Coordinates of C-alpha atoms and ligand atoms in Angstrom, one line a residue:
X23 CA -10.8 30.2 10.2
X24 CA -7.2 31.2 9.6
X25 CA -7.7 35.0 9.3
X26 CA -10.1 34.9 12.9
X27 CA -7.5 32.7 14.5
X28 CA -4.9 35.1 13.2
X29 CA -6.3 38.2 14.6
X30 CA -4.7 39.5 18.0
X31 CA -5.5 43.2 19.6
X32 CA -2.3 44.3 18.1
X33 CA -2.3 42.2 14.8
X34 CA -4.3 43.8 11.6
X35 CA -5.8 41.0 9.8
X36 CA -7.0 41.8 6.1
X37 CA -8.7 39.0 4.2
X38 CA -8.6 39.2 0.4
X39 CA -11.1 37.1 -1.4
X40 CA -11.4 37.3 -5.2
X41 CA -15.3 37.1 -5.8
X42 CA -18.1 39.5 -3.9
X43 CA -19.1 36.6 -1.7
X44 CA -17.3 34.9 1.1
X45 CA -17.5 31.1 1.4
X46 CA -19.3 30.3 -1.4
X47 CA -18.2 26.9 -1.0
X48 CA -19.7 26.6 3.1
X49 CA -22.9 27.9 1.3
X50 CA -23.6 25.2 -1.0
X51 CA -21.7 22.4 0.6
X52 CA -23.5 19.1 1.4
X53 CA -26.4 19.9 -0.5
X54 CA -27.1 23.2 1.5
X55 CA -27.0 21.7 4.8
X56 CA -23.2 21.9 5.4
X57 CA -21.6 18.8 6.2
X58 CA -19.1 20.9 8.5
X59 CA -16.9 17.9 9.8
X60 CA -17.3 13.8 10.4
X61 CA -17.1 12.4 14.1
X62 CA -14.1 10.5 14.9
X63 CA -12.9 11.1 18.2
X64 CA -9.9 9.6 17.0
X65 CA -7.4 11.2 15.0
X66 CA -5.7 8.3 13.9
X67 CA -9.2 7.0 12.9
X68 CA -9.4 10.1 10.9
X69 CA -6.5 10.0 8.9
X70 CA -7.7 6.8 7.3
X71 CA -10.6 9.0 5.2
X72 CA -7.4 11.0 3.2
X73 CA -6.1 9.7 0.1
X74 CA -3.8 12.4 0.2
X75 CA -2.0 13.3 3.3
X76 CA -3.2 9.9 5.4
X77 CA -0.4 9.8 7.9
X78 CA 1.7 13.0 6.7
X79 CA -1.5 14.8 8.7
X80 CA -1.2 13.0 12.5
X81 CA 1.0 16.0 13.5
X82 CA -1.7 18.1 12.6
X83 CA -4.9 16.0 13.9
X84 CA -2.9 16.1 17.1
X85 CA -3.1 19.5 17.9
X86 CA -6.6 20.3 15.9
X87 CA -8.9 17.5 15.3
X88 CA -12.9 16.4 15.4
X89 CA -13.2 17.3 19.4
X90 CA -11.3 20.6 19.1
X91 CA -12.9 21.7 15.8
X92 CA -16.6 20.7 17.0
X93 CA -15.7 22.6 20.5
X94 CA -14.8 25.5 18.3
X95 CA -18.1 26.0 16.9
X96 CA -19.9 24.9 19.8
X97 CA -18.5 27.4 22.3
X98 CA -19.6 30.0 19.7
X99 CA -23.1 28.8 19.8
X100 CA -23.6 27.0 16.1
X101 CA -25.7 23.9 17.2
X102 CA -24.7 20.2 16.1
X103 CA -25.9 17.1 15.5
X104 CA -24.5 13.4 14.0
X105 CA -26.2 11.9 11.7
X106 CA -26.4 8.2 12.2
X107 CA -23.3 7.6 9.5
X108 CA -21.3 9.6 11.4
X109 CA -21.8 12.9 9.3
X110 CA -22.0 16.1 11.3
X111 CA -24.4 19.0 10.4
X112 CA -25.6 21.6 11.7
X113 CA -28.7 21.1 13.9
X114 CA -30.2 24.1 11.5
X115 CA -29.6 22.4 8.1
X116 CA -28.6 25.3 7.1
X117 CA -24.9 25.4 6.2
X118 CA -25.8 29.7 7.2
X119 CA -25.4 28.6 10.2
X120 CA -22.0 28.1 10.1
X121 CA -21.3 31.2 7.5
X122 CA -22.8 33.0 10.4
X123 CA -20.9 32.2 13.2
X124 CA -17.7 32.5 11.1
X125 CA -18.7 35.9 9.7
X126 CA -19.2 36.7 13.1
X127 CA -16.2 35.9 15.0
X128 CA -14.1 37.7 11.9
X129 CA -16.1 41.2 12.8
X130 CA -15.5 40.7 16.4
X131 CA -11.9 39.8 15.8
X132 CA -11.5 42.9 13.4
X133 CA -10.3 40.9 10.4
X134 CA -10.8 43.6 7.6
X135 CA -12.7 42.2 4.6
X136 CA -12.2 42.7 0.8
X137 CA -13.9 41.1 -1.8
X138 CA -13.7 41.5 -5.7
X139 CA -9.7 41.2 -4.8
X140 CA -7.5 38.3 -6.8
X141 CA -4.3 37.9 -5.9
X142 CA -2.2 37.5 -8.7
X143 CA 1.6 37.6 -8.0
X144 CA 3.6 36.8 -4.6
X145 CA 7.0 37.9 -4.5
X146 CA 9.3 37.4 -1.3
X147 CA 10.9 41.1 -0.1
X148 CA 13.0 41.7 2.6
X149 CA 11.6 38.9 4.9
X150 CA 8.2 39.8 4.4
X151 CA 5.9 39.5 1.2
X152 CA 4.7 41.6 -1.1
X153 CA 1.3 40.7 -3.4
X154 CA 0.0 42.2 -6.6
X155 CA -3.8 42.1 -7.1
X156 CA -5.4 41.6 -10.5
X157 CA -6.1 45.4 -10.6
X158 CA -2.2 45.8 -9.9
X159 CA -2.7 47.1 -6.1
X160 CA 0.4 45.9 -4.4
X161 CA 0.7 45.6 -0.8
X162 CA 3.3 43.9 1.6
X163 CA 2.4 41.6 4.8
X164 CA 4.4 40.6 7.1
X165 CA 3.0 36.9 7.0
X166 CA 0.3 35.9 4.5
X167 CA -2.0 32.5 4.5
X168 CA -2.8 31.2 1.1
X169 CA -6.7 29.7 0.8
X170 CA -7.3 29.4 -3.2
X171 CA -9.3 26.3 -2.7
X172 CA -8.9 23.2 -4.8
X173 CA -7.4 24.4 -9.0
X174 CA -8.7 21.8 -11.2
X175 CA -5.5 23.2 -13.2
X176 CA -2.0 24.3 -11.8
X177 CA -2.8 27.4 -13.8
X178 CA -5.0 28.6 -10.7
X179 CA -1.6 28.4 -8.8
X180 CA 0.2 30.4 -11.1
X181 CA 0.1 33.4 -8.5
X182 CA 2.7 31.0 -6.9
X183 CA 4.9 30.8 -9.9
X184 CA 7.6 33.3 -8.7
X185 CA 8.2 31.1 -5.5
X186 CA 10.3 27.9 -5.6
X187 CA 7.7 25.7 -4.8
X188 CA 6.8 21.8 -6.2
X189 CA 3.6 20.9 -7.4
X190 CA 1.2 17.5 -7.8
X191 CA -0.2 17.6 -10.4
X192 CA -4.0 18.5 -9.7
X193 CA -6.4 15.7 -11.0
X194 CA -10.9 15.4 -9.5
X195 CA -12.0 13.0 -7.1
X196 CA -15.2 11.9 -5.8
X197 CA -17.0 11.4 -9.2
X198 CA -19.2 8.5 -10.4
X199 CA -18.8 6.2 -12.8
X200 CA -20.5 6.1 -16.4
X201 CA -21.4 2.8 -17.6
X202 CA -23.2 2.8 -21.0
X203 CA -25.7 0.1 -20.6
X204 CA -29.3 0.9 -21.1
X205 CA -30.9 -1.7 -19.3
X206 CA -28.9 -0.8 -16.2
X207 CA -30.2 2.4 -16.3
X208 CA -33.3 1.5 -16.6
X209 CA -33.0 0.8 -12.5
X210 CA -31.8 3.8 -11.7
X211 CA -32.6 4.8 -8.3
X212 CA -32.5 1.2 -7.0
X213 CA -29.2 0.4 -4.1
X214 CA -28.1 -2.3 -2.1
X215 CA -27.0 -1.2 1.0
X216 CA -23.2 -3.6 0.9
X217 CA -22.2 -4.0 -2.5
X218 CA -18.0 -4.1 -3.4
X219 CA -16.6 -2.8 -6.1
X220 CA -13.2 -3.6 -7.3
X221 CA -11.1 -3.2 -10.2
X222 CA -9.9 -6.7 -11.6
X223 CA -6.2 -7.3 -11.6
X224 CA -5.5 -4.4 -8.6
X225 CA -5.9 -4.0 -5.0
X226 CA -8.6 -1.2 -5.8
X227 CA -11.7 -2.2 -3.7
X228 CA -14.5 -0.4 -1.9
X229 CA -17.6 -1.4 -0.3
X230 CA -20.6 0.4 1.2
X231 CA -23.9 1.5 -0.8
X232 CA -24.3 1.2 -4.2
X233 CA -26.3 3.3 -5.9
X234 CA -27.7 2.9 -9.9
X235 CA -28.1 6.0 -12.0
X236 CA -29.5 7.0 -15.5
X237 CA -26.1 7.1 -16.3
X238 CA -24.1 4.4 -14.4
X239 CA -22.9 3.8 -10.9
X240 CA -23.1 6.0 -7.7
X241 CA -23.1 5.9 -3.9
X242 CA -20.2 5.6 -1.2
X243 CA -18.9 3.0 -2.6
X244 CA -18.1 4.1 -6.2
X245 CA -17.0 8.0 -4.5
X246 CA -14.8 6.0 -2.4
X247 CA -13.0 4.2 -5.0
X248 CA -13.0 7.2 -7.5
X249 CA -11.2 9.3 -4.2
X250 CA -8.6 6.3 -3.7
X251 CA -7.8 5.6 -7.6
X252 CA -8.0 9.4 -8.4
X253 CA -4.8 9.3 -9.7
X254 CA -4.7 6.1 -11.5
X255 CA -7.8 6.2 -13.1
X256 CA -7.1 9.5 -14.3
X257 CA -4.0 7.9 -15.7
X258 CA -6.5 5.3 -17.1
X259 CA -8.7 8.5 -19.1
X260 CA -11.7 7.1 -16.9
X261 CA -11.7 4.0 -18.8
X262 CA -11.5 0.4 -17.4
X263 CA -13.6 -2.7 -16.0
X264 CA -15.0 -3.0 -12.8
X265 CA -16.5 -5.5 -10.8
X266 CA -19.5 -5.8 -8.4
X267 CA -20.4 -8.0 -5.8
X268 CA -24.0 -7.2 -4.8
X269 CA -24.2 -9.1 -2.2
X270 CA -21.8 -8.2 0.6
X271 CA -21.2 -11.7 1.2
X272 CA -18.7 -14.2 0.3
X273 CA -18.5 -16.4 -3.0
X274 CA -19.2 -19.6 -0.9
X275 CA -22.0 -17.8 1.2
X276 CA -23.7 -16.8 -2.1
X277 CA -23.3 -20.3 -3.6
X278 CA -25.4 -21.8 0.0
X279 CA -27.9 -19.1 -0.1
X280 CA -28.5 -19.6 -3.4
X281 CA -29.1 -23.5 -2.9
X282 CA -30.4 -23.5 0.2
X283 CA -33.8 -21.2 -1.1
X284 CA -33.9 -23.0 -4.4
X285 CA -33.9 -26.0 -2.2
X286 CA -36.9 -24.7 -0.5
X287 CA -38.6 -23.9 -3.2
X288 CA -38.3 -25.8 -6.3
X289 CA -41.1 -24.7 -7.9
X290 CA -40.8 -21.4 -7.7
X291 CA -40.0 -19.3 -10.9
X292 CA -36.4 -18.0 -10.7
X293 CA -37.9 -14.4 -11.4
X294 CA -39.7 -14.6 -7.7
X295 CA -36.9 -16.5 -5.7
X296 CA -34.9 -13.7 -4.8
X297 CA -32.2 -13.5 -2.5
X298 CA -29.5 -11.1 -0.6
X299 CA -32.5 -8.9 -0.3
X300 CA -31.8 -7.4 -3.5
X301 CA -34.9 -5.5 -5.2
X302 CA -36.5 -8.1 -7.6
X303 CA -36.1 -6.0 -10.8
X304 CA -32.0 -6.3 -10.0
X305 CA -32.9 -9.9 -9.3
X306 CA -34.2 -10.4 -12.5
X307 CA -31.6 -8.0 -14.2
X308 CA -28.9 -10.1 -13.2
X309 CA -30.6 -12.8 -14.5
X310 CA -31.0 -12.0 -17.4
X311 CA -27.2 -11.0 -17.8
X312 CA -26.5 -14.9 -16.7
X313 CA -28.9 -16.0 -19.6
X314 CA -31.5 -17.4 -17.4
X315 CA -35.8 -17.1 -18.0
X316 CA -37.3 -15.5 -15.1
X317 CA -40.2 -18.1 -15.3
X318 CA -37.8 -21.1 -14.9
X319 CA -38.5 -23.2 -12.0
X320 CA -35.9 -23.5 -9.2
X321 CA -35.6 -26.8 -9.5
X322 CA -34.5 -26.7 -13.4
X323 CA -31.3 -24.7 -12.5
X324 CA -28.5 -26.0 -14.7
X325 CA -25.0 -26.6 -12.9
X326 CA -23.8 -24.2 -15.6
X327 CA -26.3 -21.5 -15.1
X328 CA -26.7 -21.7 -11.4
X329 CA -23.0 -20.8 -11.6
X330 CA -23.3 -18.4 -14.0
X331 CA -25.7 -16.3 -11.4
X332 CA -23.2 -16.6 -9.1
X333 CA -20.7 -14.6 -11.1
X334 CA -23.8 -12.1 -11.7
X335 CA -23.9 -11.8 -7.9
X336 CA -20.3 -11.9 -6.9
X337 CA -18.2 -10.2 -9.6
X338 CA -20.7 -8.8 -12.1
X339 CA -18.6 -6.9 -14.6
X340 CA -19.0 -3.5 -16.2
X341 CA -17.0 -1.1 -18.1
X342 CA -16.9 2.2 -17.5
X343 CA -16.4 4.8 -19.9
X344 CA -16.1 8.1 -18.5
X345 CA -17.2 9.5 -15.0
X346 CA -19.6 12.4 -14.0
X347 CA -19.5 14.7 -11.1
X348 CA -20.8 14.1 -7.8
X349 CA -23.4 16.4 -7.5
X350 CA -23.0 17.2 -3.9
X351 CA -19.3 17.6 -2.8
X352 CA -15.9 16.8 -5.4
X353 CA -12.8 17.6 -4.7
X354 CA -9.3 18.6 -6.4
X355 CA -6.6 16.0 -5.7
X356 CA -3.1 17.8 -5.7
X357 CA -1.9 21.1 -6.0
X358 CA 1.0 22.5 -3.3
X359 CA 3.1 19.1 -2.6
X360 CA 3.1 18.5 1.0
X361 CA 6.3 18.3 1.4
X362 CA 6.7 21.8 1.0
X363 CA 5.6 22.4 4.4
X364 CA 5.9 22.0 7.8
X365 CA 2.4 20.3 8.3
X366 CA 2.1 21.1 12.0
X367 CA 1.9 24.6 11.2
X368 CA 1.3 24.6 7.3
X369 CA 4.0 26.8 6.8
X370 CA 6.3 27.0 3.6
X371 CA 9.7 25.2 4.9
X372 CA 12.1 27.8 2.7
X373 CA 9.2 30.5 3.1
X374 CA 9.2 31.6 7.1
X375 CA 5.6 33.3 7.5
X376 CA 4.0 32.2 4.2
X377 CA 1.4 29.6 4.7
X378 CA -1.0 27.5 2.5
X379 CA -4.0 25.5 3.7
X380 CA -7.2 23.5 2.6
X381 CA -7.5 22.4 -0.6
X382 CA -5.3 23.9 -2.6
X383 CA -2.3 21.7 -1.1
X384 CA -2.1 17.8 -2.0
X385 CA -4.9 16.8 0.7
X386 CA -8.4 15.8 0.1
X387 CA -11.1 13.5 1.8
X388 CA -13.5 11.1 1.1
X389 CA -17.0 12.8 1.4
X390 CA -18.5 13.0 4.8
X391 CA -17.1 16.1 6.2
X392 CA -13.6 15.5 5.9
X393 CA -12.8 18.1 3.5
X394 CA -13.5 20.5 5.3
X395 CA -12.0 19.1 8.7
X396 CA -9.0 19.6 7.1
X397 CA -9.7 23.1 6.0
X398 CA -10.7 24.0 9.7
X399 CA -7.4 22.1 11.2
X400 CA -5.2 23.9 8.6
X401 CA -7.0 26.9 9.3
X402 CA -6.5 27.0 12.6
X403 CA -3.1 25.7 12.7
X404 CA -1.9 28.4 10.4
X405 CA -3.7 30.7 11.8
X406 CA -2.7 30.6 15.4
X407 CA 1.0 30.2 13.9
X408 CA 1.4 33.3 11.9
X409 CA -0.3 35.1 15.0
X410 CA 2.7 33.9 17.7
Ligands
FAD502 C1 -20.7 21.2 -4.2 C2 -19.7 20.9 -3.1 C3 -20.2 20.5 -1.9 C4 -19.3 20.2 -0.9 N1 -19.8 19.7 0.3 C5 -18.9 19.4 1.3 C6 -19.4 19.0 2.6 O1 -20.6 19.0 2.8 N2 -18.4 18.6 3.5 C7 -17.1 18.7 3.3 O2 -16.3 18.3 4.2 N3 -16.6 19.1 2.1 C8 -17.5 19.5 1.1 N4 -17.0 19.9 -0.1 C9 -15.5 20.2 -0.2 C10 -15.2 21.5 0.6 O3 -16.2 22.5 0.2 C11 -13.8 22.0 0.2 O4 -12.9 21.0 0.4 C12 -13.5 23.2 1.1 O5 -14.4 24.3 0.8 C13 -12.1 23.7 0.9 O6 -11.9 24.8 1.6 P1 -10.8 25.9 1.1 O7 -10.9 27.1 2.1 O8 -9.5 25.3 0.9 O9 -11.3 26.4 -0.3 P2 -12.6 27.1 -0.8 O10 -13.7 26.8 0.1 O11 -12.8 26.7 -2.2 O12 -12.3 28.6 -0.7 C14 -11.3 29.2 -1.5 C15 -11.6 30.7 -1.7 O13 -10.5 31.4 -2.2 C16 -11.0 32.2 -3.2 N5 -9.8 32.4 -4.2 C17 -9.3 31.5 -5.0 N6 -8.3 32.1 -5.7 C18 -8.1 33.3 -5.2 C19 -7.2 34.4 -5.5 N7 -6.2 34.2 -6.4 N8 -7.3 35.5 -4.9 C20 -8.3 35.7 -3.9 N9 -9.2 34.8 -3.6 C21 -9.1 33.6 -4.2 C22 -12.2 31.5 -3.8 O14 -13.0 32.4 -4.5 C23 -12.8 30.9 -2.6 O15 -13.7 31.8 -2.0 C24 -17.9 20.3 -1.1 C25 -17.4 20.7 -2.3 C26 -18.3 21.0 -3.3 C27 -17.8 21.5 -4.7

């Protein structure tokens, strides 16, 4: 996006990438499909799915947001559709699609291509820049746009180390939680559509789906958290209690749902007098975990155990110990602090005409296609900036 936006009849535009594929990352992205933005009209809507960067971004969203990035791709024929959440794909399902149109516009806007090239050193000359590849090739630009991507370690910056730049420290979001707890596993695959989980003693909460897997807790609602807390829980080694309402209602609404169906059926067994909707084997699991027999009739509920299964419902807790990667997007939070730049243009406030962009500077998403909105607005910010 930056290198195409970039090029002008009498600009050359040369694109260094370090491996023998160009975006790698657009290929594999959302499962294959390419999840290539989220619809929000609104930009101040969309600065609420950034942990990092939130408001610091509304100069940006301003000029190159959701309309102007989907007209973008639209007026050079890649086919979209919204998905009923909101996530936008192309109508193909095939993030090729988009490689393709992108490839395309970079050939017909003469941007030269090299892959197999890592840049290894910048160092500022004379106003302009001069860069050191791995093989030792050195060349000097004018203006140069820096795309690394998301580091999981500052190391992958280090081609920055010569400039007098600050760094945030890079840590992962988006990744799930491990809970060791075989019977919960033993669900895996079951969801409720509205659970909450929150971490006891903070402000940390998310709702939205929950999912169980063999090897804890998934679904928007545990990546949302895990994108929020990246920092703390990192702090925390991926250690610590959570809590889980299953329910999506209130503690009071529980405590009337629960008595108005036992009410109605008092001699049901507990095991088939499920409520909230809940699957009936995490009806019985949570049960079990408030130390009631499934084949108990409604209408022997102790006061005790009736608000023991309440706590089960409400604020179920779990410890987790450890967290796994999201198999279809994570993310690096951190890397070049955005205060180093001038965000409406992404460029380097003591560095005129060096720019950095996407994930390698402190600003990540929550998944649905923000990540790479950000990419395309930085992108194309930078881009047409280095061109003027
Ligand atoms: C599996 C997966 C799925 C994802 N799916 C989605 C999705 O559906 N929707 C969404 O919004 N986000 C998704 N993301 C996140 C999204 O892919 C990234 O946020 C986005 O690609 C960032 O773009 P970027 O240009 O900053 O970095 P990248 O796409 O990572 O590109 C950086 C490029 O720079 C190259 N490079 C790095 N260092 C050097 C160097 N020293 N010299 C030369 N070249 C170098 C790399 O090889 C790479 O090609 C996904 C992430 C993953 C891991």
């Amino acid at each position: 996006m930056a290198a195409i936006e970039a090029a002008a009849p009498h600009t050359e535009v040369q694109l260094f990438e370090k491996s023998n594929k160009l975006l790698s990352k657009v290929r594999i992205s959302g499962g294959g499909r390419c999840n290539v933005l989220h619809h929000c009209p609104h930009s101040s809507e969309l600065l609420k799915a950034y942990p990092r960067g939130g408001r610091s971004l509304k100069k940006a969203f301003g000029k190159f947001a959701y309309a102007e990035a989907r007209e973008w791709f639209e007026s050079r024929g890649l086919e979209l559709k919204v998905e009923s959440d909101g996530r936008v794909f192309p109508s193909s399902d095939d993030s090729a699609s988009v490689i393709k149109i992108l490839e395309r516009e970079a050939h017909h806007r003469k941007v030269q291509i090299h892959l197999g090239m890592e840049l290894r050193s910048i160092y500022p000359q004379d106003g302009a820049y001069r860069i050191e590849f791995r093989d030792g090739a050195n060349l000097i630009f004018d203006k140069l746009i820096l795309a690394f991507g998301g580091q999981p370690k500052l190391r992958g910056l280090q081609a920055l180390s010569s400039l007098d730049i600050d760094f945030e420290l890079p840590v992962p979001s988006l990744f799930t939680f491990n809970v060791k707890n075989p019977e919960l596993h033993a669900l895996k695959g079951l969801s409720v559509p509205n659970a909450e989980v929150q971490i006891p003693g903070t402000k940390a909460r998310q709702s939205g789906p929950l999912l169980i897997t063999h090897w804890g807790f998934s679904g928007p609602a545990v990546l949302k958290l895990s994108a929020w807390e990246a920092r703390s829980l990192a702090a925390l080694n991926y250690q610590f209690p959570i809590l889980i309402n299953w329910t999506g209602c209130s503690e009071n609404e529980i405590r009337t749902t629960l008595q108005e169906t036992f009410a109605r059926h008092p001699q049901r067994s507990l095991g088939n007098a499920k409520c909230f909707n809940l699957a009936t084997r995490l009806w019985q699991f949570l049960l079990q975990n408030a130390g009631i027999a499934i084949d108990k009739p409604c209408a022997e509920l102790s006061k005790k155990s009736f608000n023991r299964l309440v706590e089960q419902l409400f604020r179920a807790p779990y410890a987790v110990e450890g967290k796994s990667t999201f198999k279809d997007e994570f993310v690096t939070a951190g890397g070049v602090k955005r205060s180093n730049l001038h965000l409406d243009r992404y460029e380097f406030k003591k560095y005129p005409g060096l720019y950095a962009i996407g994930e390698m500077i402190d600003v990540d998403a929550i998944t649905g296609g923000y990540n790479f909105q950000h990419a395309w607005t930085s992108g194309f910010l930078a881009g047409q900036h280095a061109r003027s």
